[in-house]
Short mmCIF file of C-alpha atoms in Angstrom, two decimals:
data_model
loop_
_atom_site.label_atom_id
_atom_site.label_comp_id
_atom_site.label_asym_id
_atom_site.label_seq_id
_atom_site.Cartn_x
_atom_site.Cartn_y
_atom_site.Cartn_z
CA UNK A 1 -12.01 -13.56 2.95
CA UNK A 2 -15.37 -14.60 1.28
CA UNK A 3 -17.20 -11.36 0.26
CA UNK A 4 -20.82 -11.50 -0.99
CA UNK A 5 -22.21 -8.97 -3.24
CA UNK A 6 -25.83 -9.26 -3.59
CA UNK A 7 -28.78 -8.81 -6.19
CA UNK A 8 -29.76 -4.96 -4.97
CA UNK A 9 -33.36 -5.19 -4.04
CA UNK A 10 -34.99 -1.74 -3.98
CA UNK A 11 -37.74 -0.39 -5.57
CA UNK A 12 -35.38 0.97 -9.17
CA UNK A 13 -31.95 0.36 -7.96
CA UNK A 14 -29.77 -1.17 -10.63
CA UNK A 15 -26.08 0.28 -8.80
CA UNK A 16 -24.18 -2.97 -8.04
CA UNK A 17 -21.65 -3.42 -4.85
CA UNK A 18 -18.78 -4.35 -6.91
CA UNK A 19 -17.76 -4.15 -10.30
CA UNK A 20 -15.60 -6.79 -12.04
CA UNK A 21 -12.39 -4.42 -12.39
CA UNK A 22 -12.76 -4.26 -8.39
CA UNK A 23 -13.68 -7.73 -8.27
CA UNK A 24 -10.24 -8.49 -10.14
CA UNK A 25 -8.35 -6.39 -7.42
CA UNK A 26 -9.85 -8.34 -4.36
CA UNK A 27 -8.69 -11.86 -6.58
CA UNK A 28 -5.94 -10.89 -6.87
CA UNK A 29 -5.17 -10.01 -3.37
CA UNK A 30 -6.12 -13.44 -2.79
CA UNK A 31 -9.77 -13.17 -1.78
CA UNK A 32 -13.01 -14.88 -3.26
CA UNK A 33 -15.75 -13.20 -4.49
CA UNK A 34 -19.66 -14.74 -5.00
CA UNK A 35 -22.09 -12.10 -6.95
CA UNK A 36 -25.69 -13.03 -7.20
CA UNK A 37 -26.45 -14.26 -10.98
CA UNK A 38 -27.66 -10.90 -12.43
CA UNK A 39 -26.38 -8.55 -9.58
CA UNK A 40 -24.57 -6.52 -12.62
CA UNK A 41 -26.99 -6.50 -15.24
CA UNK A 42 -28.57 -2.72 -14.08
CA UNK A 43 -25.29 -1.58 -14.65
CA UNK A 44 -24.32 -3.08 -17.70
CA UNK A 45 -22.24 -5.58 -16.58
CA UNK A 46 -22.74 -9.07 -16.93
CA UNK A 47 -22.14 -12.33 -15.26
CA UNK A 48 -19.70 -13.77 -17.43
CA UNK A 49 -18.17 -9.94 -17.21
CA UNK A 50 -17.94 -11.38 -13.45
CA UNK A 51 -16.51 -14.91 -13.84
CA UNK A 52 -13.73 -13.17 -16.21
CA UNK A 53 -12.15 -11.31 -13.24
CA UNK A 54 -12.59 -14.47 -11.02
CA UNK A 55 -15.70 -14.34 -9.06
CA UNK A 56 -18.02 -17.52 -8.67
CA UNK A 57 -22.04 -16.74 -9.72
CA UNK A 58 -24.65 -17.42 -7.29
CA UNK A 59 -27.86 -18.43 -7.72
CA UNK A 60 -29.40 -16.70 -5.63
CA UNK A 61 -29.39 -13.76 -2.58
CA UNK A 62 -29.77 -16.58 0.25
CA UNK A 63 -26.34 -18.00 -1.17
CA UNK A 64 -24.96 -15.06 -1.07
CA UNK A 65 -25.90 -13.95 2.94
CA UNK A 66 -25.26 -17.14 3.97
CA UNK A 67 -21.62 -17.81 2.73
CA UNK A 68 -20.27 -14.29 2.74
CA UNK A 69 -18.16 -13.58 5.22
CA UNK A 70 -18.72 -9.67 4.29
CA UNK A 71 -21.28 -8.24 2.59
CA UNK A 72 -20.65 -5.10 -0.40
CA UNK A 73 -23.86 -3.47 -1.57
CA UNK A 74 -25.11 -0.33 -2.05
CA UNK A 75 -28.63 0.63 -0.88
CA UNK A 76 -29.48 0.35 2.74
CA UNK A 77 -30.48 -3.56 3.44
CA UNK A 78 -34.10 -4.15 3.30
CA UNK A 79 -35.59 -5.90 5.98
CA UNK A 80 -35.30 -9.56 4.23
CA UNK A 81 -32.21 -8.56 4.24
CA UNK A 82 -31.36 -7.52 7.31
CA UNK A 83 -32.99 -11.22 8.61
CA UNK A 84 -30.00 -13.27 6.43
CA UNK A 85 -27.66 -10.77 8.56
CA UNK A 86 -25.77 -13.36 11.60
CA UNK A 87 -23.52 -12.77 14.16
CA UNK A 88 -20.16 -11.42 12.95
CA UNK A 89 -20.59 -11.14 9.53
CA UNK A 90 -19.71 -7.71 8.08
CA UNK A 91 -21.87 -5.33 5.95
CA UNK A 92 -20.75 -2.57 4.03
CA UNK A 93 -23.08 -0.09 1.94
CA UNK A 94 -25.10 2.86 2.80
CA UNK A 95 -27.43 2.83 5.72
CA UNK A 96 -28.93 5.86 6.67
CA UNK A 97 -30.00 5.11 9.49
CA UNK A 98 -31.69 8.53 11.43
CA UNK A 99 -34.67 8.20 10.05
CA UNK A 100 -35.20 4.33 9.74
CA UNK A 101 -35.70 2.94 13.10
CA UNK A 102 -36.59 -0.34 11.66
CA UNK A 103 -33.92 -1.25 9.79
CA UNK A 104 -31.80 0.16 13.39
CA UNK A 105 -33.58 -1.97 15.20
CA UNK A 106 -33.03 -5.16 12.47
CA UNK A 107 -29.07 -4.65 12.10
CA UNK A 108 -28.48 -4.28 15.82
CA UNK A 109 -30.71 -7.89 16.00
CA UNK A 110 -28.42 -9.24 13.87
CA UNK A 111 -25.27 -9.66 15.77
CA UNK A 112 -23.55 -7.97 12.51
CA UNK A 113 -21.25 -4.98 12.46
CA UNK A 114 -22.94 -2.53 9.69
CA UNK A 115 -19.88 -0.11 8.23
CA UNK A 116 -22.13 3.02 6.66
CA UNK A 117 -20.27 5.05 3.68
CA UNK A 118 -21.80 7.82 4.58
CA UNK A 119 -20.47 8.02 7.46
CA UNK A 120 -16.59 7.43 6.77
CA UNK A 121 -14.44 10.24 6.72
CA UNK A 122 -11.32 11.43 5.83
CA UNK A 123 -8.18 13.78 6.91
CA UNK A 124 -10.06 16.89 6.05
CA UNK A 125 -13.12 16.05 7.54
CA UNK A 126 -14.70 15.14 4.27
CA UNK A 127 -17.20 12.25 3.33
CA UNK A 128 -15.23 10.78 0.72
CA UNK A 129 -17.83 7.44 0.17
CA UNK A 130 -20.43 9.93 0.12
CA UNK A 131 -19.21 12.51 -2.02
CA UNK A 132 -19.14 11.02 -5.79
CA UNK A 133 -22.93 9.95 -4.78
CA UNK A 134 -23.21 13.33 -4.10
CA UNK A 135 -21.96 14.68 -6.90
CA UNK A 136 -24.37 12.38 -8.83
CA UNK A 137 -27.63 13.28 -6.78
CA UNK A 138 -26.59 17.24 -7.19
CA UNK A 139 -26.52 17.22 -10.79
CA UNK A 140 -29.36 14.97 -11.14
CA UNK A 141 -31.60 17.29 -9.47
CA UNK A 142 -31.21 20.08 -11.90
CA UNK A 143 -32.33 17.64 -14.56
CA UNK A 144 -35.15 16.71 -12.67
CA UNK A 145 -35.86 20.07 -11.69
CA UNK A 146 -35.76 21.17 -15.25
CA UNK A 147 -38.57 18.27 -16.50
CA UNK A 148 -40.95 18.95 -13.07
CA UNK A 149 -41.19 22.67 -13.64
CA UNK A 150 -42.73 21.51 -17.37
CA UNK A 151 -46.15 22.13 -17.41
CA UNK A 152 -47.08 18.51 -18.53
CA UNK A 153 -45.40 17.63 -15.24
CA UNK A 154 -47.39 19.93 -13.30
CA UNK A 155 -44.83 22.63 -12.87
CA UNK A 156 -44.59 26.43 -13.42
CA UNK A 157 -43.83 26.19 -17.47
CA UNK A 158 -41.01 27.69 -17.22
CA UNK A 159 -37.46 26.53 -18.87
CA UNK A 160 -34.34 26.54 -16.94
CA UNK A 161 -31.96 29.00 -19.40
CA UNK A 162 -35.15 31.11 -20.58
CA UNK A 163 -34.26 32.05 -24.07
CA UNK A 164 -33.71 35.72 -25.28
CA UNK A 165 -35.98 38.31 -23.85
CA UNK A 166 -37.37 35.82 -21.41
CA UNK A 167 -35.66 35.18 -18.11
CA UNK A 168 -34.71 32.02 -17.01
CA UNK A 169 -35.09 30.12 -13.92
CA UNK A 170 -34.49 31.27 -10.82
CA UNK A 171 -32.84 28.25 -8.61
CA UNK A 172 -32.33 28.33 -5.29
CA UNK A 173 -29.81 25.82 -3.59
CA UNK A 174 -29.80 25.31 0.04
CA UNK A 175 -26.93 23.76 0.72
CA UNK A 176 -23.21 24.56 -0.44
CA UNK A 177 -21.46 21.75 -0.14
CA UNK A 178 -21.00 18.72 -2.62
CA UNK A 179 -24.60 18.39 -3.75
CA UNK A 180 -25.39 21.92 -3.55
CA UNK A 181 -22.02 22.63 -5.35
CA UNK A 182 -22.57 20.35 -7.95
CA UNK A 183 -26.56 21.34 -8.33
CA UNK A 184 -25.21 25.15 -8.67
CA UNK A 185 -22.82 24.15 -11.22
CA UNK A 186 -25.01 22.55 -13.62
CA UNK A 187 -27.67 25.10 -13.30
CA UNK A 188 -25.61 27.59 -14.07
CA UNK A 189 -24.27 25.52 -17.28
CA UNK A 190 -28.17 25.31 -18.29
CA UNK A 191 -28.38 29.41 -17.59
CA UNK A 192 -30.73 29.21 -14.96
CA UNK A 193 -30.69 32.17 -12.23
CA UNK A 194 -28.67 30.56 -9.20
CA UNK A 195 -28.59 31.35 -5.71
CA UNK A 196 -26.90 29.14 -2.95
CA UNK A 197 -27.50 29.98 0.78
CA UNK A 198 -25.46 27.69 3.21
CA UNK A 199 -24.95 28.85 7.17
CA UNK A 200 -21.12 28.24 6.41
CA UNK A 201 -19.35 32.10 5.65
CA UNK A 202 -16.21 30.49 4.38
CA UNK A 203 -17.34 27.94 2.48
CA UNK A 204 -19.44 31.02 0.74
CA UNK A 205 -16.74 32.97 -0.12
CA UNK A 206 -14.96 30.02 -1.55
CA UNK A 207 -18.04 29.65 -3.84
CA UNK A 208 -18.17 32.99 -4.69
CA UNK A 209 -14.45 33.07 -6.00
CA UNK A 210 -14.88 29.70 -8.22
CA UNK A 211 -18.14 31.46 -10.08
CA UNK A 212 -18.27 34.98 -9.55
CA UNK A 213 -21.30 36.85 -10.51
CA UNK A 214 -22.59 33.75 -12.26
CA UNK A 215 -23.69 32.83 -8.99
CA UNK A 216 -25.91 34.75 -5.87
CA UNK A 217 -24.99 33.73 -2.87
CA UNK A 218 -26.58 34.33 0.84
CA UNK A 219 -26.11 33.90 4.50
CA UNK A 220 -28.23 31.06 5.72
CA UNK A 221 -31.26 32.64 7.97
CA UNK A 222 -34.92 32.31 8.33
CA UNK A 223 -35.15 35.67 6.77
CA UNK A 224 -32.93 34.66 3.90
CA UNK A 225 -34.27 31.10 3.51
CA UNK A 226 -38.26 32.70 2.96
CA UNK A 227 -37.26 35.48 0.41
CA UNK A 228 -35.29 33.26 -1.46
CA UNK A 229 -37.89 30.33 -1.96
CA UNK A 230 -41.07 32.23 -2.21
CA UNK A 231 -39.54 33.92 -5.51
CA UNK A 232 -37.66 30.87 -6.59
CA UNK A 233 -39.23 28.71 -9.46
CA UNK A 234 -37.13 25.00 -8.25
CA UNK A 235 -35.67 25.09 -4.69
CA UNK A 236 -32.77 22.21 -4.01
CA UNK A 237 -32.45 20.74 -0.58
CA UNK A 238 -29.03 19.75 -0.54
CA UNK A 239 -28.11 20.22 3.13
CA UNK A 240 -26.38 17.31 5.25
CA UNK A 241 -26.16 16.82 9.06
CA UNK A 242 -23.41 13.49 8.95
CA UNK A 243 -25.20 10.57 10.16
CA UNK A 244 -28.45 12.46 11.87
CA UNK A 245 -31.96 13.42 10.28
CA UNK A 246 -31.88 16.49 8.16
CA UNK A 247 -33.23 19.41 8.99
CA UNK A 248 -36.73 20.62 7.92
CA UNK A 249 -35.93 24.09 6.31
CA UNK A 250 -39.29 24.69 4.55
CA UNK A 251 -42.61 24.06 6.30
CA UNK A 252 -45.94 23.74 5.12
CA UNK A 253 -47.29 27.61 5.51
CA UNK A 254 -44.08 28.59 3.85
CA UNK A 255 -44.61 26.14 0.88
CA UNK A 256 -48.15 27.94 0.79
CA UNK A 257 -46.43 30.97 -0.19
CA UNK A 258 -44.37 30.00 -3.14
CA UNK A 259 -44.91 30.25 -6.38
CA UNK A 260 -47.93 27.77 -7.56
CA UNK A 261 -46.00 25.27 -9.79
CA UNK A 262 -42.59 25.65 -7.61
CA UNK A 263 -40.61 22.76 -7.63
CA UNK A 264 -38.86 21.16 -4.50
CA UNK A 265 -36.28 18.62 -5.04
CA UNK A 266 -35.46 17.00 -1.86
CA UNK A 267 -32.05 15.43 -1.77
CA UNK A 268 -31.49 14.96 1.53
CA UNK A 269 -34.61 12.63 1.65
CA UNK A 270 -31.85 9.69 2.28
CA UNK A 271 -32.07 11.18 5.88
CA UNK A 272 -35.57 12.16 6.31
CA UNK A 273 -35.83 15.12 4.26
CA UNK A 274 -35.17 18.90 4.47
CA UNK A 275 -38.43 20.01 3.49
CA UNK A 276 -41.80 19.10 5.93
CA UNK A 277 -43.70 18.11 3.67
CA UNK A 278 -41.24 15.57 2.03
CA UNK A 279 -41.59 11.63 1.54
CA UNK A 280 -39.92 9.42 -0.33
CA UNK A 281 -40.38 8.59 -4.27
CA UNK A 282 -39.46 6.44 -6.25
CA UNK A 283 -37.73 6.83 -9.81
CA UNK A 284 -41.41 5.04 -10.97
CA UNK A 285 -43.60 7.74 -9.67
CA UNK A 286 -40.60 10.87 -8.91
CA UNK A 287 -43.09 13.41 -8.02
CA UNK A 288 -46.32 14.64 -6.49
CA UNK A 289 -48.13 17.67 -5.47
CA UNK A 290 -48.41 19.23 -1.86
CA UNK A 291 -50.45 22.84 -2.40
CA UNK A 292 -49.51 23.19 -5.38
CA UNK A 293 -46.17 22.67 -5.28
CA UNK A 294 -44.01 19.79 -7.15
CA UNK A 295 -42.14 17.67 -4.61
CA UNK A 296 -39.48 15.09 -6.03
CA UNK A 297 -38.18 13.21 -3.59
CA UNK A 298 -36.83 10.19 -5.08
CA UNK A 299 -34.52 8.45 -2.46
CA UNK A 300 -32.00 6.55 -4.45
CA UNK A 301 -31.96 9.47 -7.26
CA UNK A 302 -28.03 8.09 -8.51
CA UNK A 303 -29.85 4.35 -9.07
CA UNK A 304 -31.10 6.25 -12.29
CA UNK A 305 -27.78 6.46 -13.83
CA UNK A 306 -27.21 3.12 -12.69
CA UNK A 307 -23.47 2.45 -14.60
CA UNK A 308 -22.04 6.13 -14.10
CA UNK A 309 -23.04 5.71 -10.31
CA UNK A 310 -21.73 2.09 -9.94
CA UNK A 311 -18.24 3.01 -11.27
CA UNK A 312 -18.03 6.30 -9.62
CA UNK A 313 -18.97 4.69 -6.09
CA UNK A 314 -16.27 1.82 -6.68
CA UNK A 315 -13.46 4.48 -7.01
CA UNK A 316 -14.20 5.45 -3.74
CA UNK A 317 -14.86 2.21 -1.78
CA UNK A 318 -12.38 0.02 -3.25
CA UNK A 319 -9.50 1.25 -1.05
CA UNK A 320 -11.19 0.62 2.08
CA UNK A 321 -12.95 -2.78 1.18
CA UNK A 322 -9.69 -4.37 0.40
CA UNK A 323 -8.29 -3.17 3.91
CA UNK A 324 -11.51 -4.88 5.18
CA UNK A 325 -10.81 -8.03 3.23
CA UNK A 326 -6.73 -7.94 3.67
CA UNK A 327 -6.69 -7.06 7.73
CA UNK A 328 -10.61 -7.83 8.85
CA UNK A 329 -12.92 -5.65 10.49
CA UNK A 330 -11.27 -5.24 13.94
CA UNK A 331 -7.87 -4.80 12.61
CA UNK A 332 -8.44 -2.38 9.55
CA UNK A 333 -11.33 -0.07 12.14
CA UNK A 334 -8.61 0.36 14.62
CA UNK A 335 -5.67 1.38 12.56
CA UNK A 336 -8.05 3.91 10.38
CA UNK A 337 -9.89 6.31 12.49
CA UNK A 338 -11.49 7.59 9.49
CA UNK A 339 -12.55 4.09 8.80
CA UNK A 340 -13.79 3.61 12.61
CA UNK A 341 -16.10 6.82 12.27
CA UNK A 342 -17.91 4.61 9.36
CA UNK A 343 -19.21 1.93 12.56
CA UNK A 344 -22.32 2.38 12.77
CA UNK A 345 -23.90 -0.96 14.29
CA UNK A 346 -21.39 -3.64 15.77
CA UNK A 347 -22.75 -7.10 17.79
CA UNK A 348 -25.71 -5.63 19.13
CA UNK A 349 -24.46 -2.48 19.65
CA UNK A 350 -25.45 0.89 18.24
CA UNK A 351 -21.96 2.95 17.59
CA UNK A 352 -23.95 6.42 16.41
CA UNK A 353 -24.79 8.86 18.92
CA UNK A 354 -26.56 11.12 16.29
CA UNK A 355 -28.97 7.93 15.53
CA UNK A 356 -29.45 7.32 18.92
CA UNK A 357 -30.70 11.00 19.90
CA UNK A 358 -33.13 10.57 16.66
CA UNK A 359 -34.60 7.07 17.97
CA UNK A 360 -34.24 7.60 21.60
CA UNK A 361 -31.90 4.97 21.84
CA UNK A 362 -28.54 4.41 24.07
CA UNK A 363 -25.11 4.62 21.58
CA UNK A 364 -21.45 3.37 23.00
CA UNK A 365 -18.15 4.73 21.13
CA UNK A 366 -16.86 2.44 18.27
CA UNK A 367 -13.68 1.68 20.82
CA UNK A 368 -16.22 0.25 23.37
CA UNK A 369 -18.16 -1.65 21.14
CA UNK A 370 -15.18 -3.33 19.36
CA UNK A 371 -13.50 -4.19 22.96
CA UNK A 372 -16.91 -5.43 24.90
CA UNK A 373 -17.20 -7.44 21.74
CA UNK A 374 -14.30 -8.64 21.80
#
């Protein structure tokens, strides 16, 4: 198989599909690989890093779409993109596509079938594409937290650990899974005051034996949810509905009662946001102010650490691109259900029922797509 790995194209994403060491693999396996001149170089890896471990540089994205059989990015494909998508070819990266009926409504023009990480599970239930992105975005958010609530940045003044005498910040993580695990755990490293609050009992109690009294941690209600954030000086949204729009858990006359110089950090803005007054930023311009409050909201918040990210994602997808490349899309989605849950959009077809009851739209099972298409 020919597989294309484009120049990523959005607004501060340096992450690359494939690195060369994965690259090498795919060779080897007896498979051909084009990268777009420069698709490394946000990453720290160059072309001639590329052409070591066998792949052939292209000149350009067009190149790219037009002779790869399948398609390895990262970020969602933007809608130039989406346009050099054709009729069979595969595409595998993140989509989110709840809250982006465009970019729905391009991939299902296409004729392509669209394979979302996000959306691939495993044995346990588990998002294992998702999950070291995750772990990225969740610790990155404490560090962003901990620069908005500066006062230069239009926050509260107030920093993270506190120092003797002076009590640190109180963090509130809504959320407990991997980015409200891994935004708890740094926080707590930095001293700050942390409380999670998830709607999940047992995965609470399982929090509450790795950390102990380092860590506060509450039921998910209304009740819960409003004492928590009006005292809390940086709120994480870390919460995750698989495939469908997030939940708004703070609305505007709730925000009006926080502290003035609170800071919101939005990770779930990927899939619309968990907070009302939410919208995306970029890593350019990460914040602005909605009464008073900081809102970061920067949508591709692991393009910032553009080589940890790269190599971390690669772990994960490796495995399942070379059973893309070694058996082909029909072949490798029906003997991996896990694999098959990642379908999003195949020949026309939408394959998501949680994007179809955000859009209005009609969604068929992955089986039925794959045999109507076939």
């Amino acid at each position: 198989m020919l597989l294309g790995v484009p120049k990523e194209i959005k607004t501060d994403e340096y992450r690359v599909g494939l690195t060369p060491a994965a690259v090498r693999e795919l060779v080897h396996h007896g498979h051909n690989v084009l990268v777009e001149q420069g698709a490394g170089l946000g990453a720290g890896l160059d072309d001639a890093a590329y052409e070591a471990a066998g792949a052939t540089i292209a000149a350009d994205a067009e190149e790219v779409f037009a002779r790869g059989e399948m398609i390895v990015k990262v970020k969602e494909p933007q809608p130039v993109e989406c346009r050099r998508l054709r009729p069979g070819q595969l595409l595998f990266t993140y989509l989110h596509l709840a809250p982006d009926p465009e970019q729905t409504r391009l991939l299902l023009a296409s004729g392509a079938t669209a394979i979302a990480y996000e959306t691939v599970t495993d044995a346990a239930g588990r998002l294992p594409l998702l999950a070291p992105m995750s772990e990225v975005a969740g610790r990155m958010s404490v560090q962003a937290a901990a620069h908005a609530l500066e006062k230069t940045q239009g926050g509260r003044g107030v920093l993270m650990g506190g120092v003797p005498g002076v009590r640190p910040a109180r963090v509130v993580v809504l959320g407990g899974g991997v980015v409200g695990t891994n935004a708890a755990r740094l926080a707590i490293g930095l001293g700050a005051e942390v409380v999670v609050i998830d709607r999940s009992l047992g995965r609470l109690k399982e929090l509450d034996a790795l950390y102990g009294p380092a860590m506060r941690t509450l039921y998910a209600t209304r009740e819960t949810i409003e004492e928590a954030v009006t005292t809390a000086d940086a709120v994480i949204g870390a919460v995750l509905v698989p495939g469908a729009a997030a939940p708004k858990l703070i609305d505007r006359p709730l925000l009006g009662r926080m502290q003035p110089g609170a800071v919101l950090v939005d990770v779930a803005i990927d899939q619309g946001g968990c907070f009302e007054t939410s919208r995306a930023t970029t890593h350019r311009q990460p914040t602005y102010e909605v009464d008073g409050i900081v809102h970061y909201c920067v949508a591709n918040m692991p393009g910032g650490v553009a080589r940890t990210s790269t190599f971390a994602l690669n772990n994960a997808t490796l495995p399942f691109v070379l059973a893309l490349a070694d058996k082909g899309a029909a072949r490798a989605l029906a003997e991996d259900p896990h694999l098959m849950n990642g379908l999003n959009v195949h020949a026309g077809q939408l394959t998501i029922e949680a994007v179809a009851e955000a859009q209005n739209l009609t969604a068929v099972t992955p089986a039925d797509a794959l045999s109507r298409a076939a």
